[in-house]
Amino acid sequence: MRLLKQGLQTAVVAIALAGTTFLTAPAFAAGKLVVSSPQDPGSWDPIDTFLVNWASVATNIFDGLTYRGPDLKLVPGLATSWEMLDNGMSIRFKLRDGVKFHDGEPFNAAAVKFTFDRLLGPEGAKGPQQSNYNSIASVEVIDDSTVDFKMKVADPVILTKLAAYGAMIVPPKYINEKGEDYFNAHPVGTGAFKFVSYEPKVNIQLSANADYWGGAPKISDLEYRFISEPSTAIAELQAGRVDIVIPPTIPIGMIPTVQGDSKLEIVTSPGPTVYALRFNTRDGITKDPKVRKALILGVDRDAIISSVLGGQAQPIASFQGPLSFGFDPAMKPLPYDPEQAKALLKEAGVAPGASVQIDLRGNETTFIEVAQAISAYLQMIGITATIKPYETNVLLNDIIPGGKTGGMFQQSWGGWTLDYDNTAVAMYHTGEKWNPYDSDPKMDEMLAKQRTLTDKAEREKLLQEIAHYAADRVLEMPLYNLNAIFGINKRVKNFTPVPDSRLKFTDVTVE
């Protein structure tokens, strides 16, 4: 797996792949693909979410100006080429002609401007995506097929950011006529599949877009079923009512069950998703960095990876994996040292039997097992850890951003740009949704500075310094970088396991 090359380009990106990457496919054949997803995002509006499980669906509904495929290479999307001007302070995009939204309205420069005016305005401020795009000052229409992005600062990750999530292009007329609430539940984009129906907590059904600019899909229908209970998802896969179970549904302990069925297979891919227990740095015993360090030293993460995760993960020293730009291979995790942990707790005045609460997503069986193992390790250094499961959307949309957690809380993060900027700003910058407790002017300054650097080596060095600084402040217990694990019915053909779970089913067939 080769890393996506980051950094600004200074010349015209005249990409020959624009005419060859998305070859016109034959008309789609009858066939329905059913995918089990563990979470209903609750809104299909691109500016409302950060969730990987949103992207695994919405990549089929929406397009961005750029596209990053399974090989992690950035290629044209709704823009056929782009040109960096004024030392990266302006980007000119040439747009694809003849593309229509699913409701029939034309895709053009006005739609691009509407999308980013909305993202960067009051509506976008209600969601978690706006801060990823604050480097953009404005979008100016040159003509129907040309737009200029005027930048506040040169952003070395902006082309990748335009490939997903908040930057997905949306239809102006449809949203203006139907309203925001209607769009949340009835999404319209330019993608390979059209919205058919949505039943919250149950499913979303899509049908093939025969006029898709990249070539019609090879299946006629695509359904995502929201199945939060892993054993139910596996049972549905075995029964043939589900064709694919996507991460992070499949518990490690159930992999042999899938592998033991002759009709099924397990497909894995190295991925960017990392897991940590983040700390409440405001309240209780975890307010003290000595205590936080002690809790890390008291947990044997290598043993957990081996015994609970079956070796399907790698330990991490910072909240990122090797696919992330900014990863420092020389940075090593704190060792397992229960005696030093006990000494630090004593130094901090924490008496044996002190308690800490671990908040987590109640539907992730594997992580619950991980948390139980962590609790057992903490018990051995004199800390009583209680585990409190939440419904996923409650934890992510209320408990964490509202600063209502216990001393430790689960955070899993895909870092979809494959750039530490995406993770570090969201986790550590003052006022961010995922940083309800901490405010550090030095950290804020470092995070802001790295976004202005166009020298790749200099920026990578600063990102590594940020990772070391976060580790020195003990802001989380880094746990592991988990492989993406898919359960597949063998009747599914041409499926590619993508590292970032942004699945695009244009070429998939079902026998």
XYZ file of C-alpha atoms in Angstrom:
511
model
C 0.000 0.000 0.000
C 1.625 3.221 -1.060
C 1.021 6.399 0.826
C -0.876 9.163 -0.851
C 1.631 11.858 -1.694
C 0.789 15.096 0.073
C 1.824 18.636 -0.663
C 0.884 21.404 -2.986
C 1.555 21.156 -6.663
C 2.783 24.268 -8.382
C 1.904 23.494 -11.954
C -1.190 22.600 -13.878
C -2.433 19.142 -12.990
C -3.184 18.062 -16.524
C -4.291 14.557 -15.723
C -4.493 12.109 -18.543
C -6.429 9.780 -16.271
C -9.388 12.132 -16.548
C -10.396 10.344 -19.692
C -9.342 6.840 -18.746
C -9.777 6.333 -15.011
C -13.549 6.115 -15.144
C -14.231 3.996 -18.188
C -17.779 3.742 -19.349
C -19.246 0.489 -18.085
C -21.910 -1.602 -19.747
C -25.489 -0.951 -18.732
C -26.093 -2.335 -15.261
C -27.425 -5.829 -14.870
C -30.161 -6.891 -12.490
C -28.700 -7.656 -9.105
C -28.894 -6.328 -5.575
C -26.038 -5.933 -3.134
C -26.901 -5.813 0.586
C -24.357 -4.357 2.992
C -24.490 -4.495 6.783
C -23.344 -1.298 8.475
C -23.144 -1.004 12.262
C -24.406 2.565 12.476
C -27.065 4.844 11.041
C -25.404 8.283 10.845
C -28.782 9.969 11.360
C -28.291 12.528 8.571
C -27.086 12.164 4.988
C -26.061 15.801 4.617
C -22.281 15.957 4.002
C -21.801 18.867 6.408
C -23.511 17.080 9.299
C -21.105 14.235 9.937
C -17.597 12.904 10.375
C -18.625 9.233 10.569
C -16.881 6.547 8.533
C -20.209 4.721 8.318
C -21.685 7.791 6.637
C -18.868 7.778 4.087
C -19.224 4.077 3.313
C -22.740 4.844 2.074
C -22.444 8.401 0.821
C -19.427 7.756 -1.409
C -21.970 6.067 -3.675
C -24.404 9.015 -3.587
C -22.120 12.041 -3.767
C -18.977 13.100 -5.614
C -16.279 15.598 -4.771
C -14.129 17.668 -7.078
C -11.370 15.109 -6.498
C -11.533 11.385 -5.762
C -9.235 9.083 -3.818
C -9.598 5.441 -4.770
C -8.636 2.178 -3.063
C -5.013 2.626 -4.158
C -4.996 5.946 -2.220
C -4.094 7.938 -5.334
C -5.832 11.252 -5.889
C -7.496 11.535 -9.309
C -10.124 13.776 -10.945
C -13.690 13.652 -9.738
C -16.145 16.361 -10.703
C -13.125 18.476 -11.582
C -11.119 17.271 -14.573
C -8.006 19.291 -13.702
C -6.744 21.952 -11.344
C -4.046 24.576 -11.305
C -2.236 26.091 -8.317
C -1.859 29.863 -8.598
C -0.339 32.582 -6.413
C 1.851 30.170 -4.429
C -1.094 28.048 -3.451
C -3.322 30.976 -2.456
C -5.647 30.311 -5.392
C -6.709 27.061 -7.054
C -8.481 27.018 -10.415
C -10.659 23.982 -11.124
C -11.980 22.982 -14.533
C -15.280 21.171 -14.075
C -16.672 18.114 -15.795
C -19.274 18.927 -18.479
C -22.648 17.262 -18.892
C -23.049 15.997 -15.320
C -26.461 16.162 -13.665
C -27.627 15.705 -10.106
C -30.039 12.851 -9.443
C -32.977 15.306 -9.506
C -32.011 16.444 -12.999
C -30.537 19.836 -12.198
C -27.153 20.539 -13.792
C -23.842 20.316 -12.006
C -21.900 23.495 -12.693
C -19.767 26.201 -11.111
C -22.794 27.668 -9.333
C -23.348 24.323 -7.569
C -19.724 24.276 -6.409
C -19.997 27.801 -5.052
C -23.302 26.986 -3.333
C -21.766 23.894 -1.717
C -18.857 25.777 -0.185
C -20.793 28.916 0.718
C -23.108 26.611 2.639
C -20.279 24.599 4.210
C -18.401 27.717 5.327
C -21.523 29.620 6.421
C -23.997 29.385 9.316
C -25.406 26.028 8.191
C -21.959 24.462 8.067
C -21.122 25.901 11.484
C -23.781 23.619 12.991
C -21.818 20.513 11.976
C -18.323 19.103 12.568
C -16.904 19.558 9.067
C -16.428 23.308 8.764
C -13.072 23.489 10.541
C -11.554 21.104 7.982
C -12.170 23.697 5.258
C -11.553 26.995 7.032
C -8.454 27.541 4.913
C -10.855 28.432 2.065
C -11.781 32.113 2.003
C -14.260 31.941 -0.868
C -15.203 30.225 -4.118
C -15.532 32.440 -7.183
C -17.336 31.486 -10.385
C -15.271 32.222 -13.502
C -17.700 30.609 -15.919
C -20.078 27.637 -15.881
C -17.206 25.151 -15.953
C -14.511 27.009 -14.013
C -14.180 28.012 -10.357
C -11.419 29.611 -8.329
C -10.853 28.696 -4.698
C -9.415 31.714 -2.895
C -7.471 30.586 0.148
C -6.959 32.300 3.490
C -3.764 30.286 3.822
C -2.103 27.757 1.568
C -3.474 24.377 2.621
C -1.241 21.394 1.802
C -4.078 18.905 2.365
C -6.906 20.718 0.606
C -6.967 18.562 -2.549
C -7.450 15.458 -0.424
C -10.085 17.174 1.715
C -12.058 17.900 -1.447
C -12.372 14.146 -2.073
C -14.785 13.349 0.753
C -17.075 14.303 3.610
C -18.005 17.999 3.869
C -16.740 18.807 0.368
C -19.237 16.583 -1.437
C -21.060 18.699 -4.019
C -24.759 19.212 -3.306
C -27.687 20.470 -5.460
C -28.621 24.142 -4.850
C -32.132 24.136 -6.304
C -33.144 20.921 -4.533
C -31.945 22.094 -1.118
C -33.437 25.556 -1.499
C -36.812 24.129 -2.507
C -36.986 21.133 -0.159
C -35.158 22.527 2.859
C -32.348 21.293 5.068
C -34.379 18.784 7.088
C -35.744 17.113 3.965
C -32.265 16.896 2.437
C -30.959 15.206 5.597
C -33.267 12.249 4.960
C -33.547 12.409 1.145
C -30.026 12.968 -0.197
C -29.357 13.944 -3.798
C -25.904 13.989 -5.361
C -24.187 13.202 -8.650
C -22.947 9.751 -7.611
C -23.209 6.256 -9.058
C -26.342 5.432 -7.042
C -29.567 7.358 -6.465
C -31.475 7.579 -3.214
C -34.678 5.498 -3.078
C -35.758 5.323 0.565
C -34.518 5.684 4.097
C -35.951 4.186 7.271
C -33.979 5.461 10.278
C -32.177 2.743 12.258
C -33.313 0.183 9.652
C -31.899 0.788 6.154
C -31.206 3.071 3.229
C -31.965 1.834 -0.290
C -30.293 3.093 -3.462
C -30.654 2.317 -7.158
C -28.118 2.494 -9.970
C -27.638 5.816 -11.741
C -27.645 4.740 -15.392
C -26.383 8.187 -16.417
C -23.440 8.272 -14.024
C -20.583 10.205 -15.576
C -18.096 7.506 -14.540
C -20.119 4.695 -16.123
C -23.261 2.963 -14.901
C -22.861 0.544 -11.961
C -22.964 -3.155 -12.741
C -25.669 -3.851 -10.169
C -29.155 -2.388 -10.201
C -29.765 -1.944 -6.456
C -27.745 -1.278 -3.332
C -29.099 -1.540 0.210
C -27.381 -0.752 3.483
C -28.943 -2.353 6.537
C -28.089 -0.861 9.917
C -27.310 -3.817 12.162
C -25.586 -2.753 15.359
C -25.359 -6.206 16.956
C -22.356 -8.090 15.498
C -23.805 -11.573 16.053
C -26.950 -10.552 14.168
C -24.889 -9.162 11.275
C -22.879 -12.396 11.041
C -26.052 -14.498 11.213
C -27.555 -12.464 8.357
C -24.346 -12.939 6.355
C -24.497 -16.699 6.916
C -28.171 -16.774 5.965
C -27.456 -14.996 2.667
C -29.591 -11.976 3.526
C -26.475 -9.786 3.727
C -23.615 -9.874 1.206
C -20.976 -7.767 2.949
C -20.369 -6.902 6.606
C -18.188 -3.800 6.911
C -15.829 -2.701 9.710
C -15.806 -2.417 12.617
C -18.638 -4.920 13.015
C -16.892 -8.294 13.019
C -15.478 -9.209 16.441
C -12.092 -10.890 16.286
C -13.564 -13.910 18.038
C -16.096 -14.395 15.232
C -13.561 -14.453 12.396
C -13.250 -18.266 12.603
C -17.044 -18.530 12.353
C -17.024 -16.659 9.047
C -13.954 -18.502 7.771
C -15.573 -21.827 8.634
C -18.491 -21.197 6.260
C -17.670 -22.355 2.732
C -19.882 -19.621 1.246
C -18.069 -16.813 3.047
C -14.627 -15.299 3.409
C -12.776 -12.735 5.495
C -10.963 -9.982 3.615
C -8.651 -7.605 5.484
C -6.757 -4.477 4.574
C -4.270 -2.314 6.474
C -6.259 0.741 7.448
C -5.873 4.141 9.064
C -8.279 3.513 11.951
C -6.720 3.915 15.371
C -8.191 3.336 18.809
C -7.449 5.143 22.044
C -8.912 5.846 25.434
C -8.871 9.612 25.706
C -8.681 11.292 29.084
C -10.935 13.739 30.856
C -8.227 16.258 31.714
C -10.643 18.503 33.593
C -12.167 16.355 36.334
C -11.302 13.626 38.806
C -8.069 11.711 39.131
C -7.350 11.908 35.385
C -6.907 15.671 35.743
C -3.362 14.865 36.921
C -0.931 13.971 34.079
C 0.978 11.692 36.476
C -2.177 9.629 36.936
C -2.801 9.537 33.208
C 0.740 8.292 32.583
C 0.316 5.694 35.326
C -2.829 4.345 33.695
C -0.955 3.898 30.407
C 2.002 2.207 32.076
C -0.382 -0.137 33.858
C -1.857 -1.667 30.686
C -0.087 -4.330 28.606
C -1.291 -3.302 25.169
C 0.893 -5.841 23.335
C -0.790 -8.650 25.248
C -4.232 -7.242 24.417
C -3.373 -7.102 20.712
C -2.181 -10.683 20.804
C -4.912 -12.223 22.944
C -8.030 -10.117 22.308
C -7.354 -8.881 18.779
C -5.767 -12.027 17.381
C -2.841 -10.060 16.002
C -5.103 -8.006 13.691
C -3.645 -4.723 14.966
C -0.398 -2.924 15.678
C 0.474 -0.872 18.791
C 0.644 2.913 18.386
C 2.566 5.618 20.237
C 0.431 8.530 19.039
C -3.141 8.771 17.800
C -2.242 7.754 14.233
C -0.976 4.764 12.288
C 1.774 4.289 9.674
C -0.494 5.402 6.790
C -0.734 8.881 8.327
C 1.467 11.710 7.066
C 3.115 12.907 10.264
C 3.666 9.431 11.676
C 7.034 9.117 13.396
C 8.346 5.521 13.212
C 10.962 6.344 15.855
C 8.278 7.211 18.416
C 7.689 4.239 20.711
C 4.728 3.494 22.987
C 5.201 3.710 26.732
C 6.174 0.252 28.016
C 4.106 -1.943 30.284
C 5.497 -1.150 33.737
C 3.009 -1.769 36.559
C 5.544 -0.987 39.290
C 6.275 2.453 37.867
C 2.522 2.937 37.456
C 1.950 2.239 41.155
C 4.777 4.598 42.125
C 3.283 7.424 40.030
C -0.153 6.881 41.549
C 1.343 7.045 45.039
C 3.266 10.206 44.106
C 0.006 11.739 42.857
C -1.725 10.900 46.126
C -4.145 8.411 44.591
C -5.092 5.771 47.127
C -5.585 2.115 46.156
C -9.205 1.468 45.201
C -9.687 4.828 43.469
C -12.158 4.591 40.623
C -12.260 5.649 36.994
C -15.088 5.274 34.476
C -14.508 4.118 30.894
C -17.204 5.260 28.439
C -17.523 3.356 25.175
C -19.753 2.431 22.246
C -22.066 -0.312 23.401
C -22.303 -2.096 20.046
C -18.585 -2.723 19.469
C -18.099 -6.180 20.940
C -14.371 -6.310 20.269
C -13.668 -2.991 21.961
C -15.789 -3.994 24.943
C -13.473 -6.995 25.323
C -10.480 -4.673 25.031
C -11.944 -2.398 27.702
C -12.559 -5.378 29.986
C -8.918 -6.375 29.625
C -7.827 -2.796 30.356
C -10.053 -2.785 33.440
C -8.386 -5.973 34.680
C -4.921 -4.491 34.203
C -5.907 -1.299 36.042
C -7.253 -3.372 38.904
C -3.750 -4.817 39.334
C -2.307 -1.330 39.938
C -5.043 -0.410 42.412
C -7.535 1.372 40.148
C -11.142 0.215 39.971
C -12.344 0.792 36.409
C -16.049 0.631 35.606
C -17.223 0.292 32.020
C -20.209 2.338 30.864
C -21.583 1.525 27.398
C -23.619 4.054 25.419
C -25.629 3.927 22.239
C -23.101 5.130 19.680
C -24.869 8.290 18.537
C -25.526 9.323 22.148
C -21.859 8.953 23.041
C -20.634 10.773 19.943
C -23.209 13.540 19.717
C -23.919 14.228 23.379
C -21.665 12.653 25.999
C -18.253 13.428 24.496
C -18.870 16.861 22.916
C -20.895 17.887 25.963
C -17.993 17.117 28.300
C -20.055 14.551 30.217
C -17.680 11.585 30.120
C -16.018 9.698 32.906
C -12.256 9.745 33.324
C -11.632 7.826 30.086
C -13.629 7.487 26.898
C -13.311 5.508 23.684
C -12.207 7.320 20.580
C -11.682 5.564 17.271
C -10.581 7.669 14.346
C -9.971 6.932 10.697
C -7.997 10.035 9.798
C -9.532 9.828 6.317
C -7.146 12.365 4.777
C -4.260 10.075 5.791
C -2.739 13.214 7.255
C -2.246 13.804 10.982
C -3.683 17.301 10.554
C -7.177 15.817 10.257
C -6.778 13.982 13.556
C -4.730 16.438 15.585
C -6.875 19.500 14.920
C -10.068 17.609 15.741
C -8.649 16.066 18.916
C -6.459 18.817 20.369
C -7.485 22.272 19.133
C -9.373 24.431 21.594
C -13.127 24.373 21.066
C -13.268 21.379 18.738
C -16.133 18.926 19.192
C -13.798 16.078 20.169
C -11.813 18.202 22.611
C -14.323 19.101 25.329
C -11.814 19.424 28.171
C -8.471 20.817 27.080
C -7.258 24.225 25.938
C -3.573 24.667 25.207
C -2.356 27.857 23.447
C 0.956 26.227 22.500
C -0.850 23.305 20.884
C -3.237 25.652 19.080
C -0.291 27.630 17.715
C 1.501 24.512 16.462
C -1.666 23.191 14.818
C -2.282 26.498 13.057
C 1.317 26.818 11.897
C 1.507 23.387 10.236
C -1.446 24.307 8.031
C 0.508 27.200 6.554
C 3.620 25.212 5.598
C 4.066 24.268 1.964
C 7.464 22.628 2.503
C 6.560 18.965 2.939
C 9.560 17.989 5.053
C 9.177 20.985 7.354
C 5.483 20.298 7.816
C 6.059 16.600 8.507
C 8.603 17.516 11.193
C 6.110 19.857 12.883
C 3.355 17.234 12.778
C 5.723 14.797 14.457
C 6.490 17.424 17.100
C 2.749 17.795 17.707
C 2.445 14.045 18.214
C 5.310 14.077 20.726
C 3.820 17.085 22.520
C 0.431 15.364 22.820
C 2.191 12.285 24.200
C 4.176 14.383 26.676
C 0.917 15.921 27.912
C -0.618 12.415 28.105
C -3.885 13.408 26.431
C -4.888 9.823 25.643
C -3.913 6.203 26.074
C -2.941 5.196 22.510
C -4.004 1.607 21.961
C -3.708 0.189 18.446
C -4.074 0.577 14.695
C -6.671 -2.006 13.625
C -6.885 -3.734 10.257
C -10.087 -3.173 8.270
C -11.945 -6.501 8.444
C -14.720 -7.356 5.964
C -16.966 -10.410 5.902
C -17.943 -11.254 2.314
C -20.271 -13.685 0.596
C -18.249 -15.303 -2.196
C -21.004 -14.553 -4.703
C -19.794 -10.934 -4.555
C -17.226 -10.311 -7.281
C -14.804 -7.447 -7.999
C -14.906 -6.203 -4.401
C -11.881 -4.220 -3.263
C -11.367 -3.727 0.484
C -10.506 -0.063 0.878
C -8.319 1.157 3.744
C -10.640 4.040 4.666
C -13.995 2.161 4.334
C -15.146 4.640 1.663
C -16.619 1.893 -0.463
C -17.616 2.579 -4.037
C -19.630 -0.233 -5.596
C -19.590 0.793 -9.264
C -17.753 -2.317 -10.455
C -19.086 -4.902 -7.997
C -21.299 -7.709 -9.274
C -23.425 -10.269 -7.434
C -23.753 -13.745 -8.899
